Structure formats: C-alpha cells, structure tokens
mmCIF file of C-alpha atoms in Angstrom:
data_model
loop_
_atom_site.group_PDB
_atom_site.id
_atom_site.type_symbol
_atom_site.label_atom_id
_atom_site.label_comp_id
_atom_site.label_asym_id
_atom_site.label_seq_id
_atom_site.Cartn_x
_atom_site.Cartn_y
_atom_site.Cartn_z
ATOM 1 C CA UNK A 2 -38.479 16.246 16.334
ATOM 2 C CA UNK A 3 -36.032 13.979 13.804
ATOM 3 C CA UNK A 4 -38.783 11.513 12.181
ATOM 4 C CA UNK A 5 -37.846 8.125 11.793
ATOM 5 C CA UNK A 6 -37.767 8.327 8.157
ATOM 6 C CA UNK A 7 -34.646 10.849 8.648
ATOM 7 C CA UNK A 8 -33.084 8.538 11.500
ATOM 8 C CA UNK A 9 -33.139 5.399 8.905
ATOM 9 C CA UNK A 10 -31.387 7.926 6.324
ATOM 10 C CA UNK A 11 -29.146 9.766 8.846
ATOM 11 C CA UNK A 12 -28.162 5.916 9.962
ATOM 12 C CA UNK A 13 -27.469 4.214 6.429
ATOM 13 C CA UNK A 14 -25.601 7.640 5.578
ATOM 14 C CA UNK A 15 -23.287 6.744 8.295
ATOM 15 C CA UNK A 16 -22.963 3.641 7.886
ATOM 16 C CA UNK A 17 -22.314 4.329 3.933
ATOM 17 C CA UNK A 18 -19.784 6.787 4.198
ATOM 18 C CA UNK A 19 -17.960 4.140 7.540
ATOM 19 C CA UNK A 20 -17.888 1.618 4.998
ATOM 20 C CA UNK A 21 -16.897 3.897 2.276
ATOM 21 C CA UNK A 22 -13.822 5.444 4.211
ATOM 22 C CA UNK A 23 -12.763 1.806 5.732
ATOM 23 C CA UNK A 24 -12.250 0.291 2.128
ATOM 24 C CA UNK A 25 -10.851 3.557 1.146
ATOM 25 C CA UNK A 26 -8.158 3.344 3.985
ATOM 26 C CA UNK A 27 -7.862 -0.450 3.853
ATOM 27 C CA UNK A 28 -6.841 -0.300 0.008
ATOM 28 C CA UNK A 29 -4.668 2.096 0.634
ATOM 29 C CA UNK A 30 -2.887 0.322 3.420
ATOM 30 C CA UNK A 31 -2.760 -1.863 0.774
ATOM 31 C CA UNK A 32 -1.716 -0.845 -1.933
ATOM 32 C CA UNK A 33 1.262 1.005 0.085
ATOM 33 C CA UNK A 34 2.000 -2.293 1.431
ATOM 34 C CA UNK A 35 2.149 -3.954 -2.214
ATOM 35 C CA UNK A 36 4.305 -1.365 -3.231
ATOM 36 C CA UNK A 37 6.880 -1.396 -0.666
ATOM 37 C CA UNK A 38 6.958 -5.149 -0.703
ATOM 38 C CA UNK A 39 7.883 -4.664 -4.743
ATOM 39 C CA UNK A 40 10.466 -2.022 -4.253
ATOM 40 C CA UNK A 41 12.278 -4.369 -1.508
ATOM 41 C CA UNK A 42 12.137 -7.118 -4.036
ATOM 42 C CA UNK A 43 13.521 -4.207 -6.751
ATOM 43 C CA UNK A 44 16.091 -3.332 -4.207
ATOM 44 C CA UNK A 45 17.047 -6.838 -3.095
ATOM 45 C CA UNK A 46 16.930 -7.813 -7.198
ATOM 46 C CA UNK A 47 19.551 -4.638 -7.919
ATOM 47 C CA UNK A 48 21.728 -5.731 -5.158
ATOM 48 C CA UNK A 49 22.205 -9.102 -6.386
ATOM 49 C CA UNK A 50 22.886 -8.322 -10.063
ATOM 50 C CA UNK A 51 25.006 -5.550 -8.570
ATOM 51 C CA UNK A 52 27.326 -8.648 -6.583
ATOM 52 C CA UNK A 53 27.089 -11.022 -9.386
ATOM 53 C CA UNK A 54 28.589 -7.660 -12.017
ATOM 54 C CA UNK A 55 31.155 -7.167 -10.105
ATOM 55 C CA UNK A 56 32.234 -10.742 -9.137
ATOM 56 C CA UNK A 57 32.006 -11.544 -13.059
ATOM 57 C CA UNK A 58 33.968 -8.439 -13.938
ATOM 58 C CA UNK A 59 36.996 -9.821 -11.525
ATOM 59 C CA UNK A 60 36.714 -13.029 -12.701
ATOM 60 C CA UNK A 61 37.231 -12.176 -16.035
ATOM 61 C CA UNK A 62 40.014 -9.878 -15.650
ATOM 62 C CA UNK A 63 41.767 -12.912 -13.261
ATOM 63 C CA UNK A 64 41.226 -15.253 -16.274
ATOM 64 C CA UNK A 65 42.908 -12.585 -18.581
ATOM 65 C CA UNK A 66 45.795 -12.116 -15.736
ATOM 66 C CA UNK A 67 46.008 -15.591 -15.730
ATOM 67 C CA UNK A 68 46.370 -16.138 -19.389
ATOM 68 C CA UNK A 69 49.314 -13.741 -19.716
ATOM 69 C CA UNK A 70 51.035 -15.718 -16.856
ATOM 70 C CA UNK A 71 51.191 -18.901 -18.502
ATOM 71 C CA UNK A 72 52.000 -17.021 -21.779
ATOM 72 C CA UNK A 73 54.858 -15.619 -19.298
ATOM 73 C CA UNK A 74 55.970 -19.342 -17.676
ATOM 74 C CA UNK A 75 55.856 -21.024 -21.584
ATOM 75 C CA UNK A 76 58.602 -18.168 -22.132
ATOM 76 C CA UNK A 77 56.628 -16.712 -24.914
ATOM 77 C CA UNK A 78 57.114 -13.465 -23.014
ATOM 78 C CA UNK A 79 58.964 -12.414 -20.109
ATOM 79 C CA UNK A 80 58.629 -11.090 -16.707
ATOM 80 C CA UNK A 81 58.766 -7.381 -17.519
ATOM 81 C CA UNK A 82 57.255 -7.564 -20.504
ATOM 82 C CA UNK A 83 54.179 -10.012 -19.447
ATOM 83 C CA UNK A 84 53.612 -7.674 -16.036
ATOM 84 C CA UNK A 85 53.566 -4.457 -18.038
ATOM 85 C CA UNK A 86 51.245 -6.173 -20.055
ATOM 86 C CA UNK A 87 48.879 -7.354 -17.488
ATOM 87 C CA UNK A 88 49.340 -4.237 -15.868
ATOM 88 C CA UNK A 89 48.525 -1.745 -18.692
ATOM 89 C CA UNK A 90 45.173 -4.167 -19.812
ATOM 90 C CA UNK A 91 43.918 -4.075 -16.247
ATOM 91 C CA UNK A 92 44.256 -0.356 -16.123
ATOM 92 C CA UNK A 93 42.606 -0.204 -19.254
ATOM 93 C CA UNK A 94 39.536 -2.202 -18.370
ATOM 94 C CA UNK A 95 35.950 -0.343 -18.311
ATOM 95 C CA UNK A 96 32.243 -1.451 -17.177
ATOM 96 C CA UNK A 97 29.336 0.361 -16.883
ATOM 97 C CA UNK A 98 29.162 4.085 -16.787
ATOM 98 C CA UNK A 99 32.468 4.353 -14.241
ATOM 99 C CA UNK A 100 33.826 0.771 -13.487
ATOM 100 C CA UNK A 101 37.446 0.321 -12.544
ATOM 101 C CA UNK A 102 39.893 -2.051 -11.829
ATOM 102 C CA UNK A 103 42.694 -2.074 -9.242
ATOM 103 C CA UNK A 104 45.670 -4.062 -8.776
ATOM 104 C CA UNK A 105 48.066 -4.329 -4.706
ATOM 105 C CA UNK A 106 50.585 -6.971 -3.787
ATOM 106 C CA UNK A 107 49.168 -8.741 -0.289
ATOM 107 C CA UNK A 108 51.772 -6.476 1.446
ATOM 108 C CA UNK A 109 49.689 -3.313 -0.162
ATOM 109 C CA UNK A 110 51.939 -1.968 -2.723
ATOM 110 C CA UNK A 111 49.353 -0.285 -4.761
ATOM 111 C CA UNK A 112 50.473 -2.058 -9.143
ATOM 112 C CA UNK A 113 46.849 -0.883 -10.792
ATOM 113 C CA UNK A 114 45.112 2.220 -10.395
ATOM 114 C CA UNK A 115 44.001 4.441 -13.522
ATOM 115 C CA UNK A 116 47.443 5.268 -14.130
ATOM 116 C CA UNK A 117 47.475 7.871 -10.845
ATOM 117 C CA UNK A 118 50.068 8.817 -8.066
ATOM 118 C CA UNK A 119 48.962 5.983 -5.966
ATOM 119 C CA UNK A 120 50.703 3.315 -8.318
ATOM 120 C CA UNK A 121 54.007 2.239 -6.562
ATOM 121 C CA UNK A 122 52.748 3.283 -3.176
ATOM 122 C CA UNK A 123 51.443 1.069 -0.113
ATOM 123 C CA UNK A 124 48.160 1.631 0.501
ATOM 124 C CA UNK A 125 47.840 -1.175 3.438
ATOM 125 C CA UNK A 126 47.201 1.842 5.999
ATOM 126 C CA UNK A 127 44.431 3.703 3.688
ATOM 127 C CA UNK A 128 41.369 4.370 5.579
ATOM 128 C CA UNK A 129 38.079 6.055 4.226
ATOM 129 C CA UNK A 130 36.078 8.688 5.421
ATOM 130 C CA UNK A 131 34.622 6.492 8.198
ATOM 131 C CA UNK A 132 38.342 5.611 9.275
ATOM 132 C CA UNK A 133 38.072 1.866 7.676
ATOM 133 C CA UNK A 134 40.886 0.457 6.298
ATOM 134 C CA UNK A 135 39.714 -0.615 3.100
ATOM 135 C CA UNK A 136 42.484 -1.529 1.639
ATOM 136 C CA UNK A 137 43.731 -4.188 4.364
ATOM 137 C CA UNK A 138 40.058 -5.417 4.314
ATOM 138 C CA UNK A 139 39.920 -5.986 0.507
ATOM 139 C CA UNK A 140 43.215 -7.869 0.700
ATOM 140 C CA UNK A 141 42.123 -10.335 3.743
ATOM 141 C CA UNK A 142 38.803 -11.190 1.976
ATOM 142 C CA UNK A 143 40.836 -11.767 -1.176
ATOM 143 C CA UNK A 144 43.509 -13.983 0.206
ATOM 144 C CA UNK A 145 40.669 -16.343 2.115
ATOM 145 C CA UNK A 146 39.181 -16.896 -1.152
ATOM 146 C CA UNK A 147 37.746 -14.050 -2.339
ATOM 147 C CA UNK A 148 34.681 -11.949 -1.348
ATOM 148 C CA UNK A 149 32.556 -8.569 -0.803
ATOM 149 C CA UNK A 150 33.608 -5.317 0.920
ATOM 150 C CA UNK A 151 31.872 -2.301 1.498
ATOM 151 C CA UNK A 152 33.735 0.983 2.168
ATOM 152 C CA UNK A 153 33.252 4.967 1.089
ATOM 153 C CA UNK A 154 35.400 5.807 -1.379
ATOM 154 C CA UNK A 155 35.108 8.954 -4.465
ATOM 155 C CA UNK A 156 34.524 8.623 -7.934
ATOM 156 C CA UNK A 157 37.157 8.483 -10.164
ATOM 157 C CA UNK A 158 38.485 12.610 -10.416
ATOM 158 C CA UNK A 159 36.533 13.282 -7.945
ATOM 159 C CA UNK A 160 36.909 13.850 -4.033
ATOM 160 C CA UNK A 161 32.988 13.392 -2.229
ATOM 161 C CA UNK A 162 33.342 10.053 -0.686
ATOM 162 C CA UNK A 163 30.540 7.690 -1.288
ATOM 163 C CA UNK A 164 29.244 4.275 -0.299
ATOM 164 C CA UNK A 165 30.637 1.595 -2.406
ATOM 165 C CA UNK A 166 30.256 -2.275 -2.513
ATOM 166 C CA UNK A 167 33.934 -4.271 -3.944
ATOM 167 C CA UNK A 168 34.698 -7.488 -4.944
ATOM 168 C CA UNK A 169 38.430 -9.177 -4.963
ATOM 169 C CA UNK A 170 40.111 -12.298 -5.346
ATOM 170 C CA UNK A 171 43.733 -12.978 -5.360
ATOM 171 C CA UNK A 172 45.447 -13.348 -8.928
ATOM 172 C CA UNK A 173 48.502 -16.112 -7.578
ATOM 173 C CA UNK A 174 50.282 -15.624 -11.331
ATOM 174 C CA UNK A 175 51.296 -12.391 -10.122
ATOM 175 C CA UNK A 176 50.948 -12.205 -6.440
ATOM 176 C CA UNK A 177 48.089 -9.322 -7.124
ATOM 177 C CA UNK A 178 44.971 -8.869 -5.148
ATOM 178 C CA UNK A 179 42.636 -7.922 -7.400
ATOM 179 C CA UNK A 180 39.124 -6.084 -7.264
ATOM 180 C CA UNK A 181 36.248 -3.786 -8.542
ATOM 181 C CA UNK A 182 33.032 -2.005 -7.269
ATOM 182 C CA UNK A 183 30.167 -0.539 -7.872
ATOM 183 C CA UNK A 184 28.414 2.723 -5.913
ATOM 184 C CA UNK A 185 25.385 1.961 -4.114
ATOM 185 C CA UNK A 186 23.834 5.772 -5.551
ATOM 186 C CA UNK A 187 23.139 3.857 -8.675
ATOM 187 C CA UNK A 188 21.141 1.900 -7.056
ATOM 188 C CA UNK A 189 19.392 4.247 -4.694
ATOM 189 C CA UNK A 190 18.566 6.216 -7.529
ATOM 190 C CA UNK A 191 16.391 2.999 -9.402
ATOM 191 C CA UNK A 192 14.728 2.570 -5.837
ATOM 192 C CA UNK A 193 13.898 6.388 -5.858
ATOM 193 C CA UNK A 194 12.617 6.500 -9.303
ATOM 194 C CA UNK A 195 10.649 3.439 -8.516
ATOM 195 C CA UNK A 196 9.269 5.077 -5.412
ATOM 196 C CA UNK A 197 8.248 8.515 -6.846
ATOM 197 C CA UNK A 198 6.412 6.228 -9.643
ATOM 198 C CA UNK A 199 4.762 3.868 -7.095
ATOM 199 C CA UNK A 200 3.578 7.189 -4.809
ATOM 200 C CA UNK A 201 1.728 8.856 -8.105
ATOM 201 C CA UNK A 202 0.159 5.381 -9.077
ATOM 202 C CA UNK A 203 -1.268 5.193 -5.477
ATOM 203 C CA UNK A 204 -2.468 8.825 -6.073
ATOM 204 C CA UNK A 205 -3.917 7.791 -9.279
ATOM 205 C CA UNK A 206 -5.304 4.847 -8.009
ATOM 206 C CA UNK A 207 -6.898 6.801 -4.646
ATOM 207 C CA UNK A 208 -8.348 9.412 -7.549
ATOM 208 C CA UNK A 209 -10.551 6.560 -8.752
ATOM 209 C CA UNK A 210 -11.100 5.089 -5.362
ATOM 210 C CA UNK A 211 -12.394 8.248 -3.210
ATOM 211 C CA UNK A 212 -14.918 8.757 -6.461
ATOM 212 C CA UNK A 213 -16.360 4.921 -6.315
ATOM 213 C CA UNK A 214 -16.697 4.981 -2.666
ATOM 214 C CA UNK A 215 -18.778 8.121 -2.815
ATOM 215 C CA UNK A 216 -20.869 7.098 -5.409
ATOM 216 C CA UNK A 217 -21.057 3.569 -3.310
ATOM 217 C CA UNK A 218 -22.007 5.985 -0.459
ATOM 218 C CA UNK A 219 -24.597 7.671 -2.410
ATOM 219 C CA UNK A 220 -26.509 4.951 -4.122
ATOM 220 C CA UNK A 221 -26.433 3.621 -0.281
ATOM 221 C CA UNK A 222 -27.849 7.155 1.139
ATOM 222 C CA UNK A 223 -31.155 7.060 -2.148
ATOM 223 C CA UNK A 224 -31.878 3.503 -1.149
ATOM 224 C CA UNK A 225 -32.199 4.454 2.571
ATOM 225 C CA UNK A 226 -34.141 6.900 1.140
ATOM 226 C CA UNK A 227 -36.527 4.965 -0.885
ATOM 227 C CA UNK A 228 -36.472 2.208 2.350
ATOM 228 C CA UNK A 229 -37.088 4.776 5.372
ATOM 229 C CA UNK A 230 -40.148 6.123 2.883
ATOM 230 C CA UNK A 231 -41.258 2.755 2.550
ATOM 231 C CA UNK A 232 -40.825 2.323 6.105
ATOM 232 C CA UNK A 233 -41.498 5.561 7.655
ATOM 233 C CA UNK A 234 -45.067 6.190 5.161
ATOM 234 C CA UNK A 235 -47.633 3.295 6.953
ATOM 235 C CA UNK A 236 -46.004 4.480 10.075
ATOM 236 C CA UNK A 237 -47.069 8.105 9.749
ATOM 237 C CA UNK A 238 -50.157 7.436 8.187
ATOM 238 C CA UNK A 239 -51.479 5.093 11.453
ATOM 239 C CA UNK A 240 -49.966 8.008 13.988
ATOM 240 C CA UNK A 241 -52.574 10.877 11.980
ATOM 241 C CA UNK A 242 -55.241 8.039 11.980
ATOM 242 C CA UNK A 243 -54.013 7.686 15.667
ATOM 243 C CA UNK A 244 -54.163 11.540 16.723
ATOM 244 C CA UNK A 245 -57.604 11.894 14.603
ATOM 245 C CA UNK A 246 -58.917 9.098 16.646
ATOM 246 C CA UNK A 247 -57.592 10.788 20.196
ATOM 247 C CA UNK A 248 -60.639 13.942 18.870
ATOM 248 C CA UNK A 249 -63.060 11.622 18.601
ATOM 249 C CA UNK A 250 -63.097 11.075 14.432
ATOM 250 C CA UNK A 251 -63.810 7.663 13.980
ATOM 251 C CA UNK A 252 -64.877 8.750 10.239
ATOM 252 C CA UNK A 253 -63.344 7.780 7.326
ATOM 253 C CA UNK A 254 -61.525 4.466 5.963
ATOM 254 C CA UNK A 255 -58.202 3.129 6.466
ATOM 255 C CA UNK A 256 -55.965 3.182 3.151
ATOM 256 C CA UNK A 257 -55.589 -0.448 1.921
ATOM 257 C CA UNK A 258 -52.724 -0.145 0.697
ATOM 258 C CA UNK A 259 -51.266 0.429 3.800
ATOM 259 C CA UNK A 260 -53.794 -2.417 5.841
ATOM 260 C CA UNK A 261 -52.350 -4.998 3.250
ATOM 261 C CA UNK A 262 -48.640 -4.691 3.772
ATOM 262 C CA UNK A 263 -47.400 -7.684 5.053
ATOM 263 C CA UNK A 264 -44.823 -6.572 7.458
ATOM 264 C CA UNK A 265 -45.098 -5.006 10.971
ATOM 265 C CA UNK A 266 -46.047 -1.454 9.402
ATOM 266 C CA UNK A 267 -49.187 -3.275 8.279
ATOM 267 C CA UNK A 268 -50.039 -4.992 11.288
ATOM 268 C CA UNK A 269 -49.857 -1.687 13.099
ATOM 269 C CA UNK A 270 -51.715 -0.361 10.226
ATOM 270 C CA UNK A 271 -54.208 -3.416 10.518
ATOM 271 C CA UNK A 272 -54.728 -3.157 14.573
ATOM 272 C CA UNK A 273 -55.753 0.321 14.106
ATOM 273 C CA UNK A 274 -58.480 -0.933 11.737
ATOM 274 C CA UNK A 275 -59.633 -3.283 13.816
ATOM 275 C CA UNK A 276 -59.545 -1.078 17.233
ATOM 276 C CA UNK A 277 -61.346 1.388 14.835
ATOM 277 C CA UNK A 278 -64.412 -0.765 13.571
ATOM 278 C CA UNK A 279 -64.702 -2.072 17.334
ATOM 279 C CA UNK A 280 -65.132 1.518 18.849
ATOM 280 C CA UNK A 281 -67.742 1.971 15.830
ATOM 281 C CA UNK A 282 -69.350 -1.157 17.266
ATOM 282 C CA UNK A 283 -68.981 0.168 20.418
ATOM 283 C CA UNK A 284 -70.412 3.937 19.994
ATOM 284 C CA UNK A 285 -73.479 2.284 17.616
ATOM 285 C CA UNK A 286 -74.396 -0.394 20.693
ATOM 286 C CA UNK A 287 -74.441 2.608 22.948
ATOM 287 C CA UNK A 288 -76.359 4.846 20.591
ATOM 288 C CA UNK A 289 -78.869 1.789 20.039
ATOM 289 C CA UNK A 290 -78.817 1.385 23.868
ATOM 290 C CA UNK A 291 -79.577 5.465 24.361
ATOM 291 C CA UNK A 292 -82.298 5.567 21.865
ATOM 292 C CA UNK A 293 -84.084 2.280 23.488
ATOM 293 C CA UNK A 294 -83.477 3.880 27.118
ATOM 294 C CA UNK A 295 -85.155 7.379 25.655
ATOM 295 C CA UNK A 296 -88.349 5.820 24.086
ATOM 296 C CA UNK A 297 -88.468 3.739 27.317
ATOM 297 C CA UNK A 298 -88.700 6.544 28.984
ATOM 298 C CA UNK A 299 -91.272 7.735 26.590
ATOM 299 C CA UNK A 300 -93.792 4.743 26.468
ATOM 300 C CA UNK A 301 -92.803 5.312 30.384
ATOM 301 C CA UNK A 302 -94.096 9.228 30.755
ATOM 302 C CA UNK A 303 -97.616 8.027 28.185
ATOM 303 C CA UNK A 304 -98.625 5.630 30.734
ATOM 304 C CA UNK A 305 -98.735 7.209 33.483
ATOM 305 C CA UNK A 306 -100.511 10.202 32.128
#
C-alpha cells in the first residue's frame, strides 16, 4: 500500500523533474533560436560587405580607367599607348586573397583577363556549368547602369566551378564593360565556423543547464520530503490511535503536538480527541449505571430475605 507520505513525494518528484525538463527544452529552443537568428544576421552582414567590396573595387578601377582617358583626349598620351596602359593596370589589379579584374567590349570581345588565352576572344556565348551565359548577363546589367550577377565560375588556375557573386559597370572612355567578384565559399566558410562555435556554446551552455535543473529537481524532491512528513506524520499517528480505538483501547493520551496543529491534520487529530474523551464519558456513565443496577439488585435480594 503506497502511503500518502510517498504519493506527496512521488507527485512533487514529477512535477520537479516536468518542470526541470520543460525549462531545459525551452532554453534550448532558445538558445538555438538566438543563435540562428545571429548567424542570419552574420550571413546577411557578410553578404552586404561582400556587394559593397566588390562594387568599390569596380568603381575604383573605372575612376583609374577614366583618368587615363582624359590623360588620352588632353593628348598627353595616345590611343595605343593609353589602352595598353589601362589594359596592363587592370590586369594587374589584386583584392583580397584571389580578386580579379576583367575587361569585354559590349559586343564580348574579351580586352582583360590575367593575361590568358581568352584575351582577344568573344566570350558573348560563354555559359557556366549551369548553362548561363554569364558573360552576356554581366554586359546587360553593366550597360543599364551597372549591377550584381551571380554565376559558377573556377578560381583563377583552376577548373572546379564554383558559385560566384560579380559586379560591373560600363567604363564609356573605352567602350569596356568592366567587373569583379567574389566566391560565395568564403563566406560559407565564416557561417560554418560560426555555426560549429554556436553548436559547442549550446553544448556548454546545456552542460550547466541539465546540472541546475537537477539540483532544482532535487532540492524540490527533499522539500516534498520534509512537507509529505509534515503532512503524512499527524495523519498516521490519528489512523494507529484510530485502529487502537477499533480493539477497544481507549487508554492513553493524544500527542499535543499533533492536537495543536492548526491545519486540517490537527483537526482530524483534534476530533479523535474529542470522540475519544466522549466514549470515556460514555463507558464511565455505563459503568456508574452497572454498578448502581448491581447494588440495586443487592439492597433488592437483602430485603426480601
């Protein structure tokens, strides 16, 4: 039979450890929330710097282009001279750990790129590994003003294609469509990094949580304790006083202790008292009443002798 001290313990255990695994879950939730909300910000953050590079990059070299044109049109150099100029700085031109610049007419005929075989070829036609034609795309955003295009395209000596993000703009002192880019690995690879170092501060974080909880849980489970003894003690005390009384054993006090608590344990406690002194009444009136019927009976039996 489960005693109701080990029901009010077997209860608050529950509900400790409920409690304890519902925050445990719900700060996970989140913290995993927290931290994919800051990684999209990361992400969002790198893309924009990553636009705002290369749109900076081609506006400087198209202010440098431009320079050498007027240098050409005040006659302080000429034609051949200021495009092989202008040609050879372009090619020239390094950011970051492998940023480029190229250099086509609008019709595609390919002036700038690092110096290989594709320099005096049209390009117009070029697709990437996704069959886009980058090249006519890079040239239309340029000639409407200039703007972004994304195409798959290898690193420089090598031959894997891989996403990249351009920018181009159209350089009118020598009828060149300019541009740059950046790959979008470099930026993957931040967000990853960020994410493996996010994923082992949740860990770390769950390490102290799952601890704190069951401690929480514990401290919960010894006051339970403490309460369903508090609870459970008055309550056992009146059920022997209660069994003791079903034999007959109307000896003995009740503990006060237990007859002065002031919540229902001691009213219980209290009525037992009370239902105790009245059968004590009770058995003594009839006892009185037996002894007055036997000498009755007594004075009865002398007299009529």
């Amino acid at each position: 039979m489960r005693t109701i001290r080990a029901k009010i313990v077997a209860l608050a255990a529950a509900a400790a450890l409920a409690v304890a695994g519902v925050l445990t879950v719900s700060f996970w939730i989140v913290l995993s929330s927290s931290s994919e909300s800051q990684l999209g910000s990361l992400e969002a953050l790198l893309l924009e710097d990553f636009d705002r590079l290369i749109k900076t990059q081609v506006e400087s070299a198209a202010t440098m282009l431009g320079a050498i044109a007027k240098e050409r049109d005040a006659g302080r150099l000429s034609a051949e001279r200021a495009r092989d100029l202008a040609r050879n700085l372009l090619r020239d031109m390094r950011f970051g750990a492998d940023g480029y610049f190229w250099a086509d007419t609008p019709q595609g005929l390919n002036e700038v790129l690092l110096g290989n075989a594709s320099e005096g070829t049209n390009r117009l036609a070029l697709k990437d590994a996704n069959g886009f034609e980058l090249v006519r795309a890079i040239i239309d955003i340029a000639m409407k003003g200039g703007g972004y295009t994304e195409y798959w395209f290898p690193r420089a000596g090598q031959t894997e294609a891989l996403p990249k993000r351009g920018y181009s703009q159209f350089v009118p002192g020598f009828n060149w469509v300019i541009g740059t880019g950046n790959y979008f690995d470099a930026i993957d690879a931040i967000v990853a990094e960020k994410r493996v170092e996010a994923e082992q501060l949740r860990m770390r974080s769950l390490g102290i949580i799952i601890p704190m909880a069951m401690i929480m849980a514990a401290i919960a489970v010894a006051m339970a304790i403490l309460m369903g003894n508090r609870i459970a003690k008055p309550i056992t005390y009146a059920a022997e006083r209660m069994r003791m009384l079903s034999q007959g054993d109307l000896t003995g006090q009740l503990e006060a202790k237990f007859v002065e608590r002031k919540d229902e344990s001691g009213v219980l406690v209290s009525s037992l008292k009370t239902t105790l002194e009245r059968l004590r009444e009770v058995l003594a009136e009839v006892s009185d009443a037996g002894r007055q019927v036997a000498n009755g009976s007594e004075e009865l039996s002398e007299s009529s002798k």
